[in-house]
Amino acid sequence: MTTEISQERYDELFSVAHQAILLTVEKEVSTEEASAINKAIADHLVLIEEAGDMRPVWVRFQAVSRCDIHHLQCYMAPSDRSILNGLILAVDAVNKYTMVSSFDFRSRQWPKKAVKKTKLTTPPRTNGNDAANPAITRKLEFNIPPNPSALPMKLRFMACEEAMREAYKLGDIYDRWPFFGFDRDDLRVCSDKLVAEFGTRYPYLAEADAALGGKITAVVTELGKHPYQPAFERKRFWMSVKAGGVNSWTHLADELLAVIAKGAGDDFKYFEEPTADTLASSYIYSDDRTALTGRRHFVPARRKPPLTTGNARGMVAED
C-alpha cells in the first residue's frame, strides 16, 4: 500500500514548493464529476505498492464550473512511468501526467497577471548621454563591418564592430561641421584637441590613420585652420568615414586637402558675425552693443526739404 500523507505534511504542501506529480483533467466537468474523479484516483493510489521516489500527487481540473482548480491527493505515488501510465489507463478522465521538480500551489493557483507595458506614442527627448536614465540613452549605431578579404592586409583589423562604431561616431560628429555657434578660434582649438587625443578616443581609427599616412588627422587639422570649406567635398569624405569605406578614405582625403590648398571656402558663414565694419554692418549693429564692441553708430544723413516748384524754376512769388 502506498504512503498516506500526514495532516501536518498535507497542510505544509500548500505553502512550500516541492517535487510532485501533476495529473491533468482537460475536459469541462461539474463539481460532482470532479469529486468522482478524485475518488477514482485515490482508490487507485491506495492499491499502488510503495517504491523508491515517492511524491505528492496533485490533480489539475482545468474547467470545474469554469474554474481552474488544483487538488492535492491524500496518498503519494512513485515516480515510475509505468505505474503512472497504468493510473491514466485506469482513470479515463485523466489526460496526462507531468513530473514537476518545484510545485508551488500558490503561484499555480493564483498566477500573477503580467503587467501590460504602455507603448509611448512619443519617445522621451534625450541628447543620447542621459546618465541618470540609461534606459532612454540613445544607442550608437554602426554599419556592417566589411569583408576582411576586400581590405588590404594592413587594414583588415577594421573589419570588426568596434572599429565600425568608432568610424560611425567620428563621421557623425563631422557630418555637422562646422559646429553651430563656434567661431574660427573655437573650431581650431577643437580640431587641435581632437588630433592630440585621437589615439585615446579612437584607437582603431588611429591605427588606420597611421597606415594611411595620417590622412584622417590631416583633414581634421586643415579643417581647423580653414573651417569653411565647400560642403560637397567635405561631406563626401566624412560620409565615407561614417560608412566605414576604408578603401576610399585616401582618395577622398586627397581631394578635400587639394580643395583646401586652393583656398576655396564657403561664403555662407551665416553663424559668424563680421569682424570688419562696413556702412551696412554699422547700421545693422547700431544698438546698445556699440559700447561693448566698439562699433560706430551709423546715422543716415538728413535730406534737405524739397524746393517748391516756383523756387526750383527761379520764379519770384507774386506780391
Tab-separated table of C-alpha atoms in Angstrom:
chain	number	residue	atom	x	y	z
A	1	MET	CA	0.000	0.000	0.000
A	2	THR	CA	1.231	3.478	-0.826
A	3	THR	CA	2.178	6.116	1.736
A	4	GLU	CA	-0.577	8.326	3.177
A	5	ILE	CA	0.266	11.985	3.782
A	6	SER	CA	0.015	13.141	7.390
A	7	GLN	CA	-2.197	16.087	8.264
A	8	GLU	CA	0.749	18.334	9.129
A	9	ARG	CA	2.558	17.473	5.890
A	10	TYR	CA	-0.696	17.903	3.971
A	11	ASP	CA	-1.121	21.485	5.195
A	12	GLU	CA	2.553	22.254	4.599
A	13	LEU	CA	2.399	21.253	0.919
A	14	PHE	CA	0.036	24.164	0.212
A	15	SER	CA	2.678	26.729	1.190
A	16	VAL	CA	6.035	25.156	0.323
A	17	ALA	CA	7.443	24.365	-3.119
A	18	HIS	CA	8.168	20.657	-3.536
A	19	GLN	CA	8.605	17.820	-6.029
A	20	ALA	CA	5.286	16.486	-7.211
A	21	ILE	CA	3.339	14.540	-9.807
A	22	LEU	CA	0.741	16.643	-11.653
A	23	LEU	CA	-2.262	14.931	-13.228
A	24	THR	CA	-4.326	16.979	-15.682
A	25	VAL	CA	-8.064	16.762	-16.429
A	26	GLU	CA	-8.700	18.871	-19.518
A	27	LYS	CA	-12.430	18.388	-20.164
A	28	GLU	CA	-15.071	20.547	-18.529
A	29	VAL	CA	-16.667	18.781	-15.544
A	30	SER	CA	-19.145	19.622	-12.831
A	31	THR	CA	-18.408	19.628	-9.102
A	32	GLU	CA	-19.954	16.190	-8.678
A	33	GLU	CA	-17.939	14.772	-11.578
A	34	ALA	CA	-14.714	16.255	-10.156
A	35	SER	CA	-15.421	14.583	-6.803
A	36	ALA	CA	-15.953	11.264	-8.538
A	37	ILE	CA	-12.672	11.605	-10.428
A	38	ASN	CA	-10.823	12.404	-7.196
A	39	LYS	CA	-12.294	9.313	-5.559
A	40	ALA	CA	-11.287	7.133	-8.506
A	41	ILE	CA	-7.711	8.439	-8.366
A	42	ALA	CA	-7.496	7.923	-4.593
A	43	ASP	CA	-8.842	4.364	-4.901
A	44	HIS	CA	-6.176	3.563	-7.485
A	45	LEU	CA	-3.347	5.153	-5.443
A	46	VAL	CA	-4.220	3.038	-2.388
A	47	LEU	CA	-3.501	-0.134	-4.374
A	48	ILE	CA	-0.064	1.010	-5.633
A	49	GLU	CA	2.944	-0.519	-3.896
A	50	GLU	CA	5.444	1.903	-2.375
A	51	ALA	CA	8.626	2.434	-4.440
A	52	GLY	CA	11.835	4.492	-4.171
A	53	ASP	CA	10.888	8.058	-5.222
A	54	MET	CA	7.507	8.859	-3.661
A	55	ARG	CA	5.927	12.207	-4.474
A	56	PRO	CA	2.683	14.022	-3.619
A	57	VAL	CA	0.015	13.884	-6.346
A	58	TRP	CA	-1.805	16.990	-7.494
A	59	VAL	CA	-4.781	16.930	-9.850
A	60	ARG	CA	-5.458	19.918	-12.028
A	61	PHE	CA	-9.039	20.390	-13.182
A	62	GLN	CA	-8.855	22.953	-15.967
A	63	ALA	CA	-12.612	23.558	-16.041
A	64	VAL	CA	-14.657	22.876	-12.908
A	65	SER	CA	-17.619	25.218	-13.209
A	66	ARG	CA	-15.366	27.382	-15.401
A	67	CYS	CA	-12.606	27.422	-12.750
A	68	ASP	CA	-9.025	26.131	-12.829
A	69	ILE	CA	-8.532	24.147	-9.612
A	70	HIS	CA	-5.579	22.210	-8.175
A	71	HIS	CA	-6.468	19.410	-5.743
A	72	LEU	CA	-3.982	17.522	-3.543
A	73	GLN	CA	-4.481	13.764	-3.072
A	74	CYS	CA	-4.102	12.180	0.331
A	75	TYR	CA	-1.777	9.454	-0.968
A	76	MET	CA	1.670	9.685	-2.517
A	77	ALA	CA	2.742	7.926	-5.691
A	78	PRO	CA	6.083	6.654	-7.026
A	79	SER	CA	7.668	8.493	-9.944
A	80	ASP	CA	7.631	5.328	-12.024
A	81	ARG	CA	6.381	5.973	-15.540
A	82	SER	CA	4.900	2.524	-15.980
A	83	ILE	CA	2.862	2.915	-12.778
A	84	LEU	CA	1.679	6.382	-13.793
A	85	ASN	CA	0.731	5.123	-17.253
A	86	GLY	CA	-1.390	2.488	-15.539
A	87	LEU	CA	-3.069	5.241	-13.491
A	88	ILE	CA	-4.043	7.127	-16.657
A	89	LEU	CA	-5.458	3.943	-18.194
A	90	ALA	CA	-7.419	3.197	-15.023
A	91	VAL	CA	-8.991	6.676	-14.743
A	92	ASP	CA	-10.301	7.747	-18.148
A	93	ALA	CA	-10.833	11.401	-17.178
A	94	VAL	CA	-7.086	11.986	-16.572
A	95	ASN	CA	-5.422	13.053	-19.803
A	96	LYS	CA	-1.723	13.205	-18.852
A	97	TYR	CA	0.805	13.342	-16.030
A	98	THR	CA	3.854	15.600	-15.515
A	99	MET	CA	6.889	15.316	-13.246
A	100	VAL	CA	7.312	18.689	-11.536
A	101	SER	CA	10.610	19.477	-9.826
A	102	SER	CA	9.261	22.520	-7.944
A	103	PHE	CA	5.480	22.676	-7.496
A	104	ASP	CA	4.212	25.857	-5.813
A	105	PHE	CA	0.474	25.746	-5.194
A	106	ARG	CA	0.126	29.495	-4.607
A	107	SER	CA	1.791	30.608	-7.852
A	108	ARG	CA	-0.074	27.975	-9.894
A	109	GLN	CA	-3.491	28.525	-8.370
A	110	TRP	CA	-3.245	32.319	-8.302
A	111	PRO	CA	-0.750	33.321	-11.008
A	112	LYS	CA	0.160	36.978	-11.174
A	113	LYS	CA	-1.114	38.741	-14.240
A	114	ALA	CA	1.571	40.175	-16.481
A	115	VAL	CA	1.681	43.959	-16.384
A	116	LYS	CA	0.890	45.353	-19.802
A	117	LYS	CA	3.518	47.822	-20.893
A	118	THR	CA	2.140	51.033	-22.315
A	119	LYS	CA	3.768	51.939	-25.584
A	120	LEU	CA	4.756	55.589	-25.736
A	121	THR	CA	3.496	57.317	-28.837
A	122	THR	CA	6.195	59.971	-28.492
A	123	PRO	CA	9.636	58.832	-27.265
A	124	PRO	CA	11.227	60.874	-24.478
A	125	ARG	CA	13.592	63.598	-25.581
A	126	THR	CA	17.227	62.842	-24.866
A	127	ASN	CA	20.579	64.019	-26.093
A	128	GLY	CA	21.918	60.479	-26.134
A	129	ASN	CA	24.051	60.920	-22.982
A	130	ASP	CA	21.487	60.732	-20.183
A	131	ALA	CA	23.443	59.070	-17.378
A	132	ALA	CA	20.543	59.417	-14.919
A	133	ASN	CA	18.288	57.242	-17.046
A	134	PRO	CA	20.271	54.727	-19.126
A	135	ALA	CA	17.044	53.214	-20.459
A	136	ILE	CA	16.487	56.182	-22.771
A	137	THR	CA	20.132	56.641	-23.728
A	138	ARG	CA	20.482	56.572	-27.487
A	139	LYS	CA	22.497	53.609	-28.682
A	140	LEU	CA	25.248	54.487	-31.087
A	141	GLU	CA	24.714	52.825	-34.440
A	142	PHE	CA	27.353	51.381	-36.696
A	143	ASN	CA	27.453	49.928	-40.166
A	144	ILE	CA	28.039	46.303	-41.039
A	145	PRO	CA	31.776	45.523	-40.947
A	146	PRO	CA	33.268	44.923	-44.389
A	147	ASN	CA	34.555	41.597	-45.645
A	148	PRO	CA	38.176	41.243	-44.473
A	149	SER	CA	39.180	39.799	-47.834
A	150	ALA	CA	38.108	43.080	-49.502
A	151	LEU	CA	40.518	45.133	-47.373
A	152	PRO	CA	44.303	45.473	-47.678
A	153	MET	CA	46.305	43.374	-45.241
A	154	LYS	CA	47.306	46.435	-43.200
A	155	LEU	CA	43.649	47.470	-42.717
A	156	ARG	CA	41.931	44.144	-42.073
A	157	PHE	CA	41.687	44.920	-38.373
A	158	MET	CA	38.938	47.409	-39.338
A	159	ALA	CA	36.577	44.515	-40.130
A	160	CYS	CA	35.013	44.443	-36.647
A	161	GLU	CA	32.113	46.121	-34.847
A	162	GLU	CA	34.326	48.208	-32.537
A	163	ALA	CA	36.169	49.774	-35.474
A	164	MET	CA	32.920	50.453	-37.364
A	165	ARG	CA	31.439	52.028	-34.236
A	166	GLU	CA	34.400	54.422	-33.971
A	167	ALA	CA	34.139	55.315	-37.667
A	168	TYR	CA	30.394	55.941	-37.395
A	169	LYS	CA	30.868	58.128	-34.319
A	170	LEU	CA	33.587	60.301	-35.860
A	171	GLY	CA	31.732	60.633	-39.181
A	172	ASP	CA	28.516	61.517	-37.361
A	173	ILE	CA	30.295	64.314	-35.449
A	174	TYR	CA	31.897	65.856	-38.548
A	175	ASP	CA	28.691	65.497	-40.505
A	176	ARG	CA	27.650	68.677	-38.643
A	177	TRP	CA	30.909	70.568	-39.323
A	178	PRO	CA	31.430	73.470	-38.834
A	179	PHE	CA	29.713	73.366	-35.461
A	180	PHE	CA	26.970	75.914	-34.963
A	181	GLY	CA	27.951	78.763	-32.649
A	182	PHE	CA	31.708	78.112	-32.910
A	183	ASP	CA	33.892	80.894	-34.252
A	184	ARG	CA	37.210	80.381	-36.018
A	185	ASP	CA	39.229	80.130	-32.804
A	186	ASP	CA	36.814	77.603	-31.271
A	187	LEU	CA	36.939	75.386	-34.351
A	188	ARG	CA	40.745	75.485	-34.454
A	189	VAL	CA	41.096	74.667	-30.740
A	190	CYS	CA	38.546	71.845	-31.073
A	191	SER	CA	40.452	70.334	-34.007
A	192	ASP	CA	43.825	70.551	-32.274
A	193	LYS	CA	42.427	68.871	-29.182
A	194	LEU	CA	40.859	66.066	-31.225
A	195	VAL	CA	44.141	65.388	-33.029
A	196	ALA	CA	46.055	65.362	-29.726
A	197	GLU	CA	43.598	62.870	-28.182
A	198	PHE	CA	42.911	60.888	-31.363
A	199	GLY	CA	44.728	57.735	-30.250
A	200	THR	CA	42.856	57.667	-26.939
A	201	ARG	CA	39.391	58.378	-28.327
A	202	TYR	CA	39.612	56.263	-31.480
A	203	PRO	CA	42.289	53.550	-31.139
A	204	TYR	CA	41.189	51.636	-34.260
A	205	LEU	CA	40.962	54.778	-36.375
A	206	ALA	CA	44.342	55.941	-35.048
A	207	GLU	CA	45.924	52.704	-36.288
A	208	ALA	CA	44.161	53.063	-39.637
A	209	ASP	CA	45.267	56.701	-39.842
A	210	ALA	CA	48.891	55.666	-39.336
A	211	ALA	CA	48.536	53.015	-42.055
A	212	LEU	CA	47.071	55.622	-44.452
A	213	GLY	CA	49.812	58.150	-43.856
A	214	GLY	CA	47.870	60.348	-41.434
A	215	LYS	CA	45.084	61.274	-43.873
A	216	ILE	CA	42.306	61.461	-41.267
A	217	THR	CA	44.186	63.666	-38.793
A	218	ALA	CA	45.473	65.800	-41.676
A	219	VAL	CA	41.898	66.557	-42.751
A	220	VAL	CA	40.913	67.352	-39.156
A	221	THR	CA	43.889	69.686	-38.755
A	222	GLU	CA	43.324	71.529	-42.045
A	223	LEU	CA	39.623	71.945	-41.382
A	224	GLY	CA	40.526	73.520	-38.045
A	225	LYS	CA	42.728	76.036	-39.839
A	226	HIS	CA	40.308	76.603	-42.735
A	227	PRO	CA	36.901	75.514	-41.414
A	228	TYR	CA	34.633	76.968	-44.085
A	229	GLN	CA	35.075	74.540	-46.969
A	230	PRO	CA	32.560	73.583	-49.677
A	231	ALA	CA	30.073	71.086	-48.357
A	232	PHE	CA	30.354	68.677	-51.289
A	233	GLU	CA	33.977	67.611	-50.815
A	234	ARG	CA	33.669	67.784	-47.042
A	235	LYS	CA	30.514	65.647	-46.948
A	236	ARG	CA	31.915	63.034	-49.321
A	237	PHE	CA	34.898	62.327	-47.095
A	238	TRP	CA	33.036	62.197	-43.781
A	239	MET	CA	30.167	60.131	-45.190
A	240	SER	CA	32.757	57.615	-46.360
A	241	VAL	CA	34.304	57.574	-42.875
A	242	LYS	CA	30.885	57.123	-41.290
A	243	ALA	CA	30.040	54.242	-43.628
A	244	GLY	CA	33.366	52.521	-42.999
A	245	GLY	CA	34.562	52.725	-46.613
A	246	VAL	CA	38.234	52.331	-45.727
A	247	ASN	CA	39.374	51.851	-49.333
A	248	SER	CA	38.139	55.310	-50.404
A	249	TRP	CA	39.476	57.340	-47.470
A	250	THR	CA	42.848	58.156	-49.045
A	251	HIS	CA	41.368	59.290	-52.362
A	252	LEU	CA	38.619	61.433	-50.801
A	253	ALA	CA	41.013	62.927	-48.249
A	254	ASP	CA	43.413	63.977	-51.019
A	255	GLU	CA	40.545	65.630	-52.921
A	256	LEU	CA	39.443	67.569	-49.850
A	257	LEU	CA	43.000	68.604	-48.963
A	258	ALA	CA	43.528	69.811	-52.548
A	259	VAL	CA	40.408	71.977	-52.320
A	260	ILE	CA	41.617	73.426	-49.015
A	261	ALA	CA	45.049	74.130	-50.520
A	262	LYS	CA	43.462	76.099	-53.373
A	263	GLY	CA	41.940	78.467	-50.845
A	264	ALA	CA	38.335	77.665	-51.712
A	265	GLY	CA	35.873	78.343	-48.945
A	266	ASP	CA	32.242	78.605	-48.072
A	267	ASP	CA	30.949	82.157	-48.494
A	268	PHE	CA	27.802	81.499	-46.470
A	269	LYS	CA	29.166	81.820	-42.939
A	270	TYR	CA	25.809	82.873	-41.532
A	271	PHE	CA	26.681	81.923	-37.952
A	272	GLU	CA	29.725	84.202	-37.569
A	273	GLU	CA	29.435	87.954	-37.107
A	274	PRO	CA	31.565	90.102	-39.438
A	275	THR	CA	34.751	91.462	-37.929
A	276	ALA	CA	35.243	94.483	-40.196
A	277	ASP	CA	32.951	97.491	-40.098
A	278	THR	CA	31.060	98.478	-43.196
A	279	LEU	CA	28.305	101.036	-43.637
A	280	ALA	CA	25.722	98.267	-43.701
A	281	SER	CA	27.078	96.405	-40.679
A	282	SER	CA	27.402	99.654	-38.700
A	283	TYR	CA	23.746	100.368	-39.341
A	284	ILE	CA	22.632	96.797	-38.505
A	285	TYR	CA	24.577	96.652	-35.244
A	286	SER	CA	23.811	100.227	-34.148
A	287	ASP	CA	22.300	99.331	-30.789
A	288	ASP	CA	23.410	99.000	-27.171
A	289	ARG	CA	26.235	96.644	-28.146
A	290	THR	CA	28.140	99.520	-29.698
A	291	ALA	CA	29.694	100.489	-26.369
A	292	LEU	CA	30.942	96.916	-25.897
A	293	THR	CA	32.014	96.061	-29.425
A	294	GLY	CA	33.431	99.446	-30.343
A	295	ARG	CA	31.221	99.737	-33.414
A	296	ARG	CA	30.207	103.206	-34.530
A	297	HIS	CA	26.602	104.216	-34.807
A	298	PHE	CA	25.612	104.738	-38.399
A	299	VAL	CA	23.283	107.749	-38.629
A	300	PRO	CA	21.865	108.286	-42.099
A	301	ALA	CA	22.256	111.852	-43.400
A	302	ARG	CA	19.165	114.002	-43.190
A	303	ARG	CA	17.757	115.093	-46.505
A	304	LYS	CA	17.093	118.742	-47.206
A	305	PRO	CA	13.431	119.705	-47.595
A	306	PRO	CA	12.362	119.650	-51.235
A	307	LEU	CA	12.165	123.021	-53.004
A	308	THR	CA	8.850	124.385	-54.214
A	309	THR	CA	8.114	124.317	-57.877
A	310	GLY	CA	8.378	128.108	-58.123
A	311	ASN	CA	11.758	128.290	-56.396
A	312	ALA	CA	13.056	125.361	-58.420
A	313	ARG	CA	12.344	127.278	-61.612
A	314	GLY	CA	13.777	130.562	-60.318
A	315	MET	CA	10.337	132.220	-60.144
A	316	VAL	CA	9.595	135.031	-57.686
A	317	ALA	CA	6.469	134.851	-55.659
A	318	GLU	CA	3.776	137.319	-56.578
A	319	ASP	CA	3.027	140.304	-54.305
